[in-house]
Amino acid sequence: MIFGKEPADWEALKGLYTASEINRQPALWRETGAIIAGRRDEIAQFMANNITPETRIVLTGAGTSDYVGDTVVGALKQCLPCRVEAVATTDIVAAPEEYIESETPTILVSYARSGNSPESMGAYDLFQDQVSHLRQLVITCDVEGDLAQKAFKTENALVLLMPEESNDKGFAMTSSFSCMMMATLLIFDLDTLEENRRYLEILADQAEAFLTQRYGEIQQMVDYGCRRVVYLGSGFYGGFCQEMALKNLELTSGQILSFSESVMGFRHGPKSIINDETLVVVFVSGNAYTRQYDLDLIEEIHEDAGSHKLVAVTYNGPGDLAQRCDQLIDFKGAPVPEIFKVFNYMLVGQIFGLFDAIACGVTPDNPRPDGTVNRVVKGVTLHPYSK
């Protein structure tokens, strides 16, 4: 059974891949941890040889792969002695001169599910051609993908392959996103690898319980019948909220308008999106200072006139928060670092996107069977670049 349905039922709904890929994530996180532990010495040598205070680390990808970097960049800045930036491959390819520093020692970290998107190859090649002191780190889910195959043949590159099953067959990236994110947090903080793997176990256990016992709470969100959904978060949750909005937009084939913003930025115009058919989801920070701002906005939206719906997602959250929203989804468990809470929070958005797609009559494994939007991007022409 997956979310209360037999595999045959999911297959009939053309959602078996997506449902299975969301459901198997805890096991794949454990496998990712084992992969990193098995290559610890090799990775540590790569880091020791290439990370200095002068180094620039660029996290890059397209779409969901871009949001891996956007989600973890703040955490990496806290544990590394050098500059860390997240820049989409789509931005690099379109305007290389804005993002490439030819004389700065650089590690380009490329995220890719398949590694077959033109922009992934384009960004890789542009940095390879334009940066005099470059190391390439490719984190990908497909050993046969174009990016992995190219990196295997590049002298200055290291390839980290994610678990084979993380190469999602469904349209939307789910386990690929979470495994690449988990790998990043582990490899750039190897001194605390054992401790972080213990956090991984805590999260995996909690996720398994949520996936098997609490998916009905997500169906309740769908049953509100909202035609718009807004994801809000502060700090680490900013890039992550973009991914959650993308999941719902993709899986519902655009039938549900999906939007993301920071908690503090929401009042500055974007709040105009709220109408009587809007679901607002706030991922509440565990940081006591930041949480004050989250709770202020929750209180404000709760008091606003209208029939919009408000859901708060917390980790060991305030007990009285349920009185200030329509629904509280609280993960209970041992304390974990703030960035690691993303792994449980994201289950809410992923499952909601899946269930919302079914409610809209969309086939989750291929929401756009007309081919106008594809699992691997098509229609991109890479134009020659010379500086």
XYZ file of C-alpha atoms in Angstrom, residues 171-373:
203
model
C 7.867 13.775 -14.382
C 8.476 15.619 -11.111
C 11.754 15.390 -9.222
C 11.165 14.123 -5.688
C 13.690 11.590 -4.361
C 16.344 13.004 -6.686
C 15.891 16.405 -5.032
C 16.109 15.098 -1.488
C 19.048 12.747 -2.091
C 21.161 15.400 -3.817
C 20.372 17.800 -0.999
C 21.244 15.227 1.672
C 24.509 14.389 -0.077
C 25.487 18.058 -0.200
C 24.935 18.601 3.507
C 27.010 15.518 4.299
C 29.982 16.060 1.978
C 30.636 19.672 2.915
C 30.618 18.897 6.643
C 32.566 15.637 6.829
C 33.943 16.405 10.294
C 30.458 15.787 11.690
C 29.452 13.011 9.272
C 28.593 10.491 11.993
C 26.482 13.024 13.871
C 24.707 14.125 10.706
C 23.988 10.509 9.794
C 22.327 10.143 13.198
C 20.137 13.120 12.335
C 19.435 11.420 9.018
C 18.197 8.334 10.874
C 15.924 10.422 13.091
C 14.423 12.120 10.051
C 14.065 8.892 8.095
C 12.200 7.249 10.975
C 9.891 10.254 11.302
C 9.329 10.369 7.553
C 8.392 6.692 7.403
C 5.816 7.228 10.121
C 4.401 10.272 8.334
C 4.269 8.522 4.958
C 2.426 5.503 6.330
C 0.231 7.021 9.046
C -0.373 10.738 8.447
C -0.989 11.206 4.729
C -4.645 11.806 5.573
C -3.614 15.220 6.897
C -2.461 16.108 3.386
C -5.740 14.927 1.894
C -7.445 17.377 4.249
C -5.450 20.180 2.605
C -6.639 19.036 -0.825
C -10.226 18.800 0.383
C -10.272 22.541 1.042
C -10.670 22.800 -2.729
C -8.413 25.840 -3.124
C -7.360 26.931 -6.607
C -4.289 28.804 -5.419
C -1.535 27.689 -3.057
C 1.165 29.849 -1.488
C 4.251 28.490 0.280
C 6.000 30.806 2.743
C 9.187 30.356 4.737
C 12.142 32.222 6.198
C 15.876 31.575 6.001
C 16.672 28.068 4.781
C 13.064 27.627 3.730
C 13.161 30.305 1.025
C 14.617 28.198 -1.796
C 12.780 25.179 -0.477
C 9.438 26.999 -0.810
C 10.208 27.605 -4.486
C 10.560 23.852 -4.924
C 7.291 23.151 -3.130
C 5.448 25.636 -5.341
C 7.016 24.111 -8.439
C 5.919 20.623 -7.371
C 2.281 21.650 -7.170
C 2.435 23.643 -10.389
C 4.043 20.743 -12.276
C 1.923 17.944 -10.900
C -1.388 19.762 -11.417
C -0.293 20.769 -14.925
C -0.716 24.405 -13.994
C -4.361 24.040 -12.986
C -3.528 25.227 -9.462
C -1.709 28.548 -9.337
C 1.295 27.940 -7.097
C 3.498 30.656 -5.610
C 6.296 31.053 -3.063
C 7.766 33.953 -1.123
C 9.672 34.707 2.057
C 7.607 35.383 5.154
C 8.856 38.951 5.452
C 8.612 39.626 1.728
C 5.003 38.468 1.441
C 3.458 41.687 2.717
C 5.315 43.755 0.124
C 2.883 43.137 -2.718
C 2.751 39.339 -3.116
C 0.061 39.069 -0.433
C -2.311 40.319 -3.143
C -2.530 36.726 -4.347
C -4.793 35.765 -1.428
C -8.454 35.411 -2.264
C -11.217 33.135 -1.003
C -9.756 30.189 -2.937
C -6.201 30.448 -1.614
C -4.374 27.975 0.601
C -1.443 29.515 2.480
C 1.182 27.107 3.846
C 3.760 28.503 6.280
C 6.840 26.443 7.133
C 7.611 27.670 10.636
C 11.236 28.184 11.638
C 12.719 26.471 14.648
C 14.955 29.468 15.274
C 13.378 31.353 18.170
C 14.169 34.773 16.719
C 13.021 34.006 13.182
C 9.928 32.174 14.396
C 8.562 35.408 15.856
C 8.156 36.795 12.344
C 6.551 33.575 11.104
C 4.020 33.644 13.928
C 3.282 37.334 13.390
C 2.332 36.665 9.776
C 0.301 33.592 10.691
C -1.656 35.692 13.175
C -2.203 38.397 10.562
C -3.427 36.026 7.847
C -5.615 34.199 10.349
C -7.295 37.480 11.291
C -7.751 38.674 7.701
C -11.304 38.588 6.364
C -12.155 35.920 3.816
C -12.492 32.169 3.478
C -8.870 31.443 2.551
C -7.214 28.549 4.366
C -4.054 28.629 6.459
C -1.801 25.653 7.254
C 1.229 25.838 9.550
C 3.956 23.194 9.340
C 6.203 22.911 12.386
C 8.798 20.729 14.086
C 8.035 20.478 17.797
C 5.974 23.605 17.266
C 4.166 25.888 19.750
C 1.222 24.087 21.313
C -1.219 26.948 20.849
C -0.512 27.430 17.151
C -3.440 25.214 16.136
C -5.795 27.933 17.370
C -4.357 30.429 14.883
C -4.651 28.412 11.683
C -7.037 26.054 9.939
C -4.645 23.145 10.188
C -1.410 22.396 12.035
C 0.972 19.725 10.764
C 3.554 19.179 13.474
C 6.522 16.820 13.305
C 7.516 15.596 16.763
C 10.967 14.271 17.514
C 14.472 14.710 18.823
C 16.116 18.052 18.069
C 17.845 18.274 14.689
C 19.648 21.162 12.948
C 17.296 23.584 11.256
C 18.326 22.716 7.695
C 17.574 19.025 8.266
C 13.933 19.780 9.047
C 13.487 20.471 5.349
C 13.503 16.725 4.703
C 10.300 16.234 6.679
C 8.699 19.505 5.654
C 9.104 18.693 1.977
C 6.942 15.579 2.317
C 3.994 17.899 2.894
C 4.501 19.686 -0.422
C 5.339 16.564 -2.405
C 2.352 14.550 -1.211
C 0.078 17.563 -1.567
C 1.171 17.997 -5.184
C 0.480 14.321 -5.872
C -2.951 14.328 -4.219
C -3.832 17.682 -5.784
C -3.007 16.304 -9.226
C -5.406 13.401 -8.699
C -8.108 15.815 -7.515
C -7.601 17.845 -10.697
C -7.855 14.772 -12.906
C -4.209 15.062 -13.947
C -1.917 12.043 -14.446
C 1.017 12.708 -12.062
C 3.639 10.614 -13.838
C 3.121 12.637 -17.008
C 1.068 15.764 -16.288
C 1.516 17.146 -19.813
C 1.021 14.225 -22.209
C 0.805 16.713 -25.087
C 4.588 17.109 -24.774
C 4.571 20.882 -24.300
C 6.474 20.426 -21.017
